[in-house]
Coordinates of C-alpha atoms in Angstrom, one line a residue:
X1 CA 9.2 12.3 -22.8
X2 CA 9.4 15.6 -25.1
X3 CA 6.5 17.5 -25.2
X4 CA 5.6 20.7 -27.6
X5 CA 4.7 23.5 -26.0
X6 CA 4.5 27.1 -27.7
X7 CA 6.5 25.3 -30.4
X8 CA 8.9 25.3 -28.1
X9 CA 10.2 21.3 -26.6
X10 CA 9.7 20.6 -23.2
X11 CA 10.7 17.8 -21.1
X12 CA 8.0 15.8 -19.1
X13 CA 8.8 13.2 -16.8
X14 CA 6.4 10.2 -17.1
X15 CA 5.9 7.8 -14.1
X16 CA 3.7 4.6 -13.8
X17 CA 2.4 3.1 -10.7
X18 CA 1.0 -0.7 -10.8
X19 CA -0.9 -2.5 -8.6
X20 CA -2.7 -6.1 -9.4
X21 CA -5.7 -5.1 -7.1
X22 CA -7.6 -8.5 -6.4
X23 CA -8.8 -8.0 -2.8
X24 CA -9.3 -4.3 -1.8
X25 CA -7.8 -1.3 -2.3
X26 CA -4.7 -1.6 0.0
X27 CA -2.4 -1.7 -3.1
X28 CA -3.7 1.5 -5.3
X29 CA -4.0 3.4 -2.0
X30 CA -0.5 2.9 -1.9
X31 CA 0.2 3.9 -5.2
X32 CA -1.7 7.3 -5.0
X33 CA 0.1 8.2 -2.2
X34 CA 2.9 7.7 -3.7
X35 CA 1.9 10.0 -7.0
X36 CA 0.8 12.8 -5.0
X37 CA 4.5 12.5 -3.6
X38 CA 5.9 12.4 -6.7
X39 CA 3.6 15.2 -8.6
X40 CA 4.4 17.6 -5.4
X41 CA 8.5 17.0 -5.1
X42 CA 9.7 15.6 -8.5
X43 CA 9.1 18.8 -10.1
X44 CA 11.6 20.2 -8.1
X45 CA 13.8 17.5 -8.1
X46 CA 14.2 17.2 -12.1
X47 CA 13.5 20.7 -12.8
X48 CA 10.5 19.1 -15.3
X49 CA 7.0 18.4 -15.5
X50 CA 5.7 15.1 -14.3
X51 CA 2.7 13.4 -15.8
X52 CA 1.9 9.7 -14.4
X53 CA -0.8 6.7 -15.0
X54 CA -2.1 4.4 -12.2
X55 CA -2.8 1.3 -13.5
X56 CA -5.4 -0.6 -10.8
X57 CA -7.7 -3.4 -11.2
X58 CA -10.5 -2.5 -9.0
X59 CA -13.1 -0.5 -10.3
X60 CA -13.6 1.6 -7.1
X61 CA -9.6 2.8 -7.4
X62 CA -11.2 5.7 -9.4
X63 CA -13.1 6.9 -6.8
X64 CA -9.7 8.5 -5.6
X65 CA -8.2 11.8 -7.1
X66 CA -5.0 12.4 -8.4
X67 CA -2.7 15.4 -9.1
X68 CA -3.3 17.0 -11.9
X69 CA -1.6 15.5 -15.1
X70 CA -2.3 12.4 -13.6
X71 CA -5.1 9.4 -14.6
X72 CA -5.7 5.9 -14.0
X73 CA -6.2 3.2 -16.0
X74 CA -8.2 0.4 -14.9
X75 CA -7.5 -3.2 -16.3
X76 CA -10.3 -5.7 -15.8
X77 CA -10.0 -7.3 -12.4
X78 CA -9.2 -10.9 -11.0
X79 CA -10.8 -11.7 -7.5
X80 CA -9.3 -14.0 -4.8
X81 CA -10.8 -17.3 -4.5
X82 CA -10.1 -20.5 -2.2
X83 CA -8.6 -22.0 -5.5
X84 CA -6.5 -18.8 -6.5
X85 CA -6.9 -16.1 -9.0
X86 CA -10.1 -15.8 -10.9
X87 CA -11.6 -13.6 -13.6
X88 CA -13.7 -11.2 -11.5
X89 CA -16.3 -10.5 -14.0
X90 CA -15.1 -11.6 -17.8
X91 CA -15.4 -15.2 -18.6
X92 CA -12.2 -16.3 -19.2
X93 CA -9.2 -18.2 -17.4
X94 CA -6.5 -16.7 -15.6
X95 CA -4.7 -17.4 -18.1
X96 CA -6.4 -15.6 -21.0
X97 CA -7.4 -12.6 -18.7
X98 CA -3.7 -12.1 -17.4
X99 CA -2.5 -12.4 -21.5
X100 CA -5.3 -9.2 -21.8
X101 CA -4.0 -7.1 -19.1
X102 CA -0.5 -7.7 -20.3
X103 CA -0.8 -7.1 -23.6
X104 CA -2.7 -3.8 -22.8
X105 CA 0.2 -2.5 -20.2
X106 CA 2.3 -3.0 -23.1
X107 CA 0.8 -1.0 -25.3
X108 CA 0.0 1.7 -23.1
X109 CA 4.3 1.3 -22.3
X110 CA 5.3 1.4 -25.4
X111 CA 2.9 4.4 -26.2
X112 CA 3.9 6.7 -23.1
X113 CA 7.6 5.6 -23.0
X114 CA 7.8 5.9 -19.0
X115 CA 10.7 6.9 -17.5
X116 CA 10.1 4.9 -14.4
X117 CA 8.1 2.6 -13.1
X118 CA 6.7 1.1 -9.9
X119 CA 5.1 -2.2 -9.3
X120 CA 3.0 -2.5 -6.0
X121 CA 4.4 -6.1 -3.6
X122 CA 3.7 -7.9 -6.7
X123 CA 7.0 -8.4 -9.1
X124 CA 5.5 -10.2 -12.3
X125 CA 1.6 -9.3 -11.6
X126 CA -0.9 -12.3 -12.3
X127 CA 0.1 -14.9 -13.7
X128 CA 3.2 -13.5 -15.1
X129 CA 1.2 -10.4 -16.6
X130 CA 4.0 -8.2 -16.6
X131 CA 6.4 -10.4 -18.1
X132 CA 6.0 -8.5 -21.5
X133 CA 5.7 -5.3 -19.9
X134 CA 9.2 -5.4 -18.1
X135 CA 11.0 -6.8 -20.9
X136 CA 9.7 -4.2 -23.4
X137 CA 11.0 -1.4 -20.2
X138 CA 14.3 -3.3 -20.8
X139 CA 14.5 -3.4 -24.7
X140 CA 12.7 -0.4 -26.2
X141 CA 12.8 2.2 -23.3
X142 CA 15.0 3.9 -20.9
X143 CA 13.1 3.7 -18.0
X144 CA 13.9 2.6 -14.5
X145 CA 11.9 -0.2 -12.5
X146 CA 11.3 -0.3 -9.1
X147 CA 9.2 -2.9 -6.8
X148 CA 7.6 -1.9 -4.2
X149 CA 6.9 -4.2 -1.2
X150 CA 5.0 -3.1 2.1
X151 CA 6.5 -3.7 5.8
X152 CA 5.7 -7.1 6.0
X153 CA 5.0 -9.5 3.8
X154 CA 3.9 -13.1 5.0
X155 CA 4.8 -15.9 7.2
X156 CA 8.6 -16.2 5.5
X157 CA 7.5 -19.5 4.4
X158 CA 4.8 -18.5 2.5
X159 CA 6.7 -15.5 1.0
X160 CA 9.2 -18.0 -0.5
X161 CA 7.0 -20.4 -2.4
X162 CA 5.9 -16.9 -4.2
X163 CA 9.2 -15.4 -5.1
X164 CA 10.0 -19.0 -6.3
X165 CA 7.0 -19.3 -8.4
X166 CA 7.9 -15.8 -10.2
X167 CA 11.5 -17.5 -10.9
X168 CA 13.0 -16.7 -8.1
X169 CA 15.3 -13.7 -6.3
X170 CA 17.4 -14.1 -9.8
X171 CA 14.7 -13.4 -12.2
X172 CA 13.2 -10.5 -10.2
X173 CA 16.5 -8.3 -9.6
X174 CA 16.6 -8.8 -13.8
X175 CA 13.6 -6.9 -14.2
X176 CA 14.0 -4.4 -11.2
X177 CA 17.0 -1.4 -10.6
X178 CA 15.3 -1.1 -7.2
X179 CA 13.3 -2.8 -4.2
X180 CA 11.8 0.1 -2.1
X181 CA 10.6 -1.5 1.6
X182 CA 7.4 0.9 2.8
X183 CA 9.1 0.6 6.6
X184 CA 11.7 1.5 9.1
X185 CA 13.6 -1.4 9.6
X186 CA 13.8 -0.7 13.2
X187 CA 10.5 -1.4 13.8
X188 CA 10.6 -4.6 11.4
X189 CA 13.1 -6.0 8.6
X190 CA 11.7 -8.5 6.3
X191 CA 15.3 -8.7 4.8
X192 CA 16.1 -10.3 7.9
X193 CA 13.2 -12.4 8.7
X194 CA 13.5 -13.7 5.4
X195 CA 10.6 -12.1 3.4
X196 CA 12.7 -10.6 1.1
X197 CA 15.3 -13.2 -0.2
X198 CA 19.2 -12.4 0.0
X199 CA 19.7 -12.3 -3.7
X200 CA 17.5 -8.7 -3.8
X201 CA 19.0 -7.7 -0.6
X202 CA 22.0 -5.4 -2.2
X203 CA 19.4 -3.4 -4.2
X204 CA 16.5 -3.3 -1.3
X205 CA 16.0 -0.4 0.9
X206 CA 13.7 1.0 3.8
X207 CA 12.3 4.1 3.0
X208 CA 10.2 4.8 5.7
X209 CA 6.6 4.3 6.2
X210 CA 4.7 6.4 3.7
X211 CA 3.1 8.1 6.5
X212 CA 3.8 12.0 6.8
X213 CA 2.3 14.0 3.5
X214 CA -0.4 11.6 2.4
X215 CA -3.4 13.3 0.6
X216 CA -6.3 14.1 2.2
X217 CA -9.5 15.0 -0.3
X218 CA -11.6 17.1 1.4
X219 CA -14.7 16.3 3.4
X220 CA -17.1 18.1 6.3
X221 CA -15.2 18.5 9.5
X222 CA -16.7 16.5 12.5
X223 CA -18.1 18.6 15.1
X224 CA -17.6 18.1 18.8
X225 CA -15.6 14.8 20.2
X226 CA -15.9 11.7 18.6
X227 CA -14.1 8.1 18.6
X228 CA -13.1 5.9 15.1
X229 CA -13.7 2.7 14.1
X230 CA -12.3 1.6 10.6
X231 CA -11.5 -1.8 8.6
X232 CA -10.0 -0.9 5.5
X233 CA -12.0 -1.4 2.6
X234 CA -14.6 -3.7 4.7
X235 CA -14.3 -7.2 2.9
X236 CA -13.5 -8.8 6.1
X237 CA -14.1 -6.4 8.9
X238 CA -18.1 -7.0 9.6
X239 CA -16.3 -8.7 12.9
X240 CA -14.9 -5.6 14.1
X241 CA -17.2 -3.2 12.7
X242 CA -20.5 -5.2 14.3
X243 CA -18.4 -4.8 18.0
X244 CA -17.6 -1.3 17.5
X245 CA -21.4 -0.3 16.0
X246 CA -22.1 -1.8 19.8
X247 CA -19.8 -0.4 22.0
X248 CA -20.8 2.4 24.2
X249 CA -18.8 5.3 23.2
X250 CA -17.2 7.4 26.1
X251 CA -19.3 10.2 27.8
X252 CA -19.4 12.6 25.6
X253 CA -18.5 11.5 22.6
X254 CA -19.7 10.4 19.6
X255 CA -18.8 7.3 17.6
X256 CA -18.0 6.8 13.9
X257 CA -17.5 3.5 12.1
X258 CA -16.6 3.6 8.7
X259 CA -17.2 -0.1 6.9
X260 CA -15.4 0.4 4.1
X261 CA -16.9 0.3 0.1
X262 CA -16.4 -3.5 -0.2
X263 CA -18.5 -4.8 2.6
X264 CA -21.2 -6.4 1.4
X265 CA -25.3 -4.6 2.0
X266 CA -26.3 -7.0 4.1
X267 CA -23.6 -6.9 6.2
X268 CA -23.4 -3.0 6.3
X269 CA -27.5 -3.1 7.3
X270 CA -26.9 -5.6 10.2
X271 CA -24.9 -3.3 11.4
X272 CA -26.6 -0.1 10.7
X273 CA -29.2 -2.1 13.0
X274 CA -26.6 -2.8 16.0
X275 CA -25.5 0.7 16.2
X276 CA -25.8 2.8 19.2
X277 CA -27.7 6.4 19.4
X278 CA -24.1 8.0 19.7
X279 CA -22.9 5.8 16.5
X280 CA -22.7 6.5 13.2
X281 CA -22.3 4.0 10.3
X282 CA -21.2 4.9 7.4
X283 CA -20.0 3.1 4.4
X284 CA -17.2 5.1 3.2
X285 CA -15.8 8.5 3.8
X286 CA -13.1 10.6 1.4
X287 CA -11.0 12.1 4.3
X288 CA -9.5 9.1 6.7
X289 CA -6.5 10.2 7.6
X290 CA -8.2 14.0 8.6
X291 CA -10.8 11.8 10.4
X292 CA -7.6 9.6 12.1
X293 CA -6.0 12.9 13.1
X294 CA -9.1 14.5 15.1
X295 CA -10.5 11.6 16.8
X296 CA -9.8 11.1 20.5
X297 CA -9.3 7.4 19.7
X298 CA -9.2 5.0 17.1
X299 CA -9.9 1.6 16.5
X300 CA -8.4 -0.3 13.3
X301 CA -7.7 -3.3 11.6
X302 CA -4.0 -4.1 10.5
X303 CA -3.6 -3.2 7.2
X304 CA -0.5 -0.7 6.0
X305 CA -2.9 1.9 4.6
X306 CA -5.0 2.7 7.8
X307 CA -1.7 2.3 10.1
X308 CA 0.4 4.5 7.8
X309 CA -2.4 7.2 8.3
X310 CA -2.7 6.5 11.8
X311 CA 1.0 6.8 12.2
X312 CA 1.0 10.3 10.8
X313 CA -1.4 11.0 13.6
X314 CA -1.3 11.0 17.3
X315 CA -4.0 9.4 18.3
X316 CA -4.1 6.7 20.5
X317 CA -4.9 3.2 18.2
X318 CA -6.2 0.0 19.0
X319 CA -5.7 -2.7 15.8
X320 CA -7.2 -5.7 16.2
X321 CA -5.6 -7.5 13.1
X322 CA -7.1 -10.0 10.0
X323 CA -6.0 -13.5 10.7
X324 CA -7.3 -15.1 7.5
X325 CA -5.2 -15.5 4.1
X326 CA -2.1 -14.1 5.2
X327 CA 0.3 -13.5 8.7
X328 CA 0.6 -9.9 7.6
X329 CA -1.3 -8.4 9.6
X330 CA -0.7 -10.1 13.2
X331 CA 2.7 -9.7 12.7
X332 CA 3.2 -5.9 11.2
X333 CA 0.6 -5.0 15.0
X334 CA 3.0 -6.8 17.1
X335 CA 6.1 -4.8 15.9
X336 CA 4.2 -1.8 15.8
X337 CA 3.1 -2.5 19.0
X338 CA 6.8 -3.7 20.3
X339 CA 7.7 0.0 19.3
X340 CA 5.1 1.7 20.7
X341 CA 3.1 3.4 18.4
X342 CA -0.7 1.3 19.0
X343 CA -1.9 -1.2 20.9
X344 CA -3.3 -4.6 20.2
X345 CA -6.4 -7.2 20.8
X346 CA -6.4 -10.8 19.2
X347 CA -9.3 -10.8 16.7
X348 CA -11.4 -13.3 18.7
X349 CA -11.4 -10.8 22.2
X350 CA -12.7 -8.4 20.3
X351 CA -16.4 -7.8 21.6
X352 CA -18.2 -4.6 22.6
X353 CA -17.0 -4.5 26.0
X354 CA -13.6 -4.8 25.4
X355 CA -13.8 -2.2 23.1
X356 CA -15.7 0.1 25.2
X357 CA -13.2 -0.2 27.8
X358 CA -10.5 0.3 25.7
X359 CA -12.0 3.7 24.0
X360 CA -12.6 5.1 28.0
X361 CA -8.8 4.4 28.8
X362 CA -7.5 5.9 25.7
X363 CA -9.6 9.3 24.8
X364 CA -7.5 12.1 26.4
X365 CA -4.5 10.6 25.9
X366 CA -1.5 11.4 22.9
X367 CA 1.3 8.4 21.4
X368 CA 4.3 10.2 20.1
X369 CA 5.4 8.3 17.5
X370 CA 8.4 10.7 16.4
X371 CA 10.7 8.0 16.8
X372 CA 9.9 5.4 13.8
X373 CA 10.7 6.8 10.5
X374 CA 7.5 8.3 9.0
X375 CA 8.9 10.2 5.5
X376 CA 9.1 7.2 2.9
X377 CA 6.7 9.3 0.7
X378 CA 9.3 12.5 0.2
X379 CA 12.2 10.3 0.4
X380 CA 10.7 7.8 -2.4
X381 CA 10.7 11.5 -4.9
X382 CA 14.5 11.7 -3.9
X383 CA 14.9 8.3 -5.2
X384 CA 12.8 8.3 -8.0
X385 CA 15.0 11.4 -9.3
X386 CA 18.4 9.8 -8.5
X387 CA 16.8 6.9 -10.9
X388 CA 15.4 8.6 -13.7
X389 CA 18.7 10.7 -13.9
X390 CA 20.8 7.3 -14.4
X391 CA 18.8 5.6 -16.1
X392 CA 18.9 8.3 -18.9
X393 CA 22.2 8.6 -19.0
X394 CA 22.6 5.1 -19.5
X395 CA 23.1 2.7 -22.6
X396 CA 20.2 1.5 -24.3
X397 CA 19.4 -2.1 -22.9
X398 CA 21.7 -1.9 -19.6
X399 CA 20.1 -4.1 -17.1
X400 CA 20.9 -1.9 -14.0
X401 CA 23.0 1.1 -15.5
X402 CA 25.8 2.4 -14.1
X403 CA 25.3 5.3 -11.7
X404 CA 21.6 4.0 -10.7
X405 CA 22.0 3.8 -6.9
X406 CA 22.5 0.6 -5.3
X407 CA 20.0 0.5 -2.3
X408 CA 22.0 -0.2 0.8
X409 CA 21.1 -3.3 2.0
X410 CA 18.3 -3.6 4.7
X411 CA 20.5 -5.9 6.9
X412 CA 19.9 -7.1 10.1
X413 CA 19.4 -3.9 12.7
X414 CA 22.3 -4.3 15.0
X415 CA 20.1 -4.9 18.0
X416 CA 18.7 -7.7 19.8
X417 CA 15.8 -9.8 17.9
X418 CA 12.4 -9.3 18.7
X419 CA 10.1 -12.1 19.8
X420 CA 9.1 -11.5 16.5
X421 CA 11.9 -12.1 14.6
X422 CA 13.0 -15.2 16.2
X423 CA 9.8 -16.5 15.8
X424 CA 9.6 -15.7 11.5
X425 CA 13.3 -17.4 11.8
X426 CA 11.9 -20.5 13.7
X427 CA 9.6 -20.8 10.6

């Protein structure tokens, strides 16, 4: 995009970030991590301004900050239901509300004329939302599309009943130059499990966990010693947060669970009620990863936001992973945990004992974690730069233009299989 400044033109690269955002925050989390990354290196990179828009559907994504020259936009949300999607708060079906959204992502395309953008682990949104939005990207704009999918996936069953209900490995490289994998394929290749089919494999690529460089927003420092407890953005962690609020803390240090913005008042009171004198409850904080850095120990559920952070860190982890909805969570602690970098407990040992006795073993201890590939957030800039060259330089209406890279394939690491992996190729 050309901008006038002092009546003189300059160019401003414009990047958008999507995420569907039905169930937490996991998603737009990712997303601003990613357009801090962008806003700090692409500069450099293009030798250009960079603006961007976060498009979320959860009305807490705000509550973040982004770079300056950045903003979001906030589409009106679906929730999660047994049944599937439903209109959060409008009264309307799936069908009407994701016709809303997409018609205003097109708009707001057509009006900023992005030169790339990133969809968060879901290629055609809701319902087939961004349908209208990729295909004016393809016909109207030159700008470069990328998907973006986390670690792990699902059970590989489950992952490919949805890539056939958005038409397939076919339909998605159509709309996308690009699959970015949040990982290190050492640690865990959903390329070779199966989570990502072969058809997207020639244009997918690890690029690291987005781990090393994530924002942290300022907030008071903690004084003296202390041991963590968080679960995301709380929906589903009362379990773990009521055994944590319980647990007696090592000698001499104070405990800190953090619920999360989305667990519900009662629950939050309950256990507000449970806590320990040494324990603190609190509902949300703006400085996690600060928080994951300093404490002598952490405790976490399994989600890629909070182990990205605690990844970054040094701190000793325990994760005791979700088990509901998905097979995400189990599976990204066990390779995490095959490599090294935390421990684990099944979500059904986890009770105050265990987790006292965990907390007493770990404080005074360090995990190096050097070895997994931490820098996806600086090497997604280099990336984004590579693409936004090509894809200017390219004809109008070229599906995947000549000169955009071709991701090297996430094959299979040429190592033994994990337990793991033979048991997602079992399935």
């Amino acid at each position: 995009m050309t901008q006038q400044t002092d009546g003189r033109p300059q160019m401003t690269a414009t990047v958008v970030l999507y995420s569907h955002d039905s169930v937490g925050l996991g998603h737009a989390r990712r997303n601003r991590a990613l357009a801090h990354a962008l806003a700090e290196h692409l500069p450099g990179l293009l030798g250009e301004e960079v603006s961007g828009l976060l498009i979320a559907g959860h009305p807490d994504a705000p509550a973040d900050s982004l770079p300056d020259g950045w903003d979001w936009l906030v589409l009106p949300g679906f929730d999660r239901t047994d049944d599937g999607y439903a209109a959060r708060r409008l009264r309307l079906t799936v069908e009407r509300l994701a016709a809303v959204r997409g018609a205003t992502m097109a708009g707001v395309m057509d009006s900023l004329s992005p030169d790339l953008f990133i969809a968060d682990r879901h290629p055609l949104g809701v319902d087939g939302e961004l349908r209208p939005v990729l295909s004016l990207l393809r016909e109207r704009h030159r700008c470069a599309t990328v998907l973006g999918l986390r670690d792990v996936l699902d059970s590989p069953r489950a992952v490919q009943a949805e890539w056939a209900a958005a038409g397939g490995a076919e339909a998605v490289a159509d709309a996308y130059d690009a699959v970015w994998i949040y990982g290190d394929r050492r640690v865990y290749c959903p390329v070779s499990t199966g989570e990502v089919p072969a058809g997207l494999a020639s244009r997918s690529l690890s690029t690291g966990y987005l781990a090393q460089g994530r924002p942290e927003d300022a907030g008071a420092a903690v004084e003296g010693s202390y041991v963590l407890t968080v679960v995301g953005g709380g929906s589903d962690g009362a379990p773990v947060a009521r055994a944590a609020a319980a647990a007696p803390p090592p000698r001499g240090h104070r405990h800190l669970v953090v619920t999360g913005p989305q667990m519900p008042e009662e629950q939050v009171r309950a256990i507000r009620l449970l806590a320990r004198p040494e324990t603190t409850v609190l509902r949300s904080v703006p400085h996690v990863p600060a928080l994951l850095r300093d404490a002598a120990a952490a405790v976490t559920m399994g989600g890629y936001n909070t182990l990205a952070e605690v990844m970054a860190t040094t701190t000793p982890a325990l994760v005791v992973p979700r088990r509901s909805r998905r097979a995400e969570q189990p599976r990204r602690a066990a390779a995490l945990a095959a490599a090294g970098a935390v421990e684990v407990l099944p979500a059904e040992a986890c009770e105050p004992q265990a987790l006292s006795a965990w907390f007493a073993k770990a404080v005074g201890t360090a995990v190096d974690r050097s070895a997994i590939d931490l820098g996806g957030l600086s090497r997604a800039a280099e990336l984004a730069a590579q693409l936004i060259r090509a894809r200017r330089a390219a004809p109008m209406h070229s599906p995947h233009p000549t000169g955009v890279p071709r991701a090297r394939a996430a094959s299979r690491p040429a190592r033994v299989p994990t337990p793991l992996e033979a048991l997602a190729h079992a399935h």
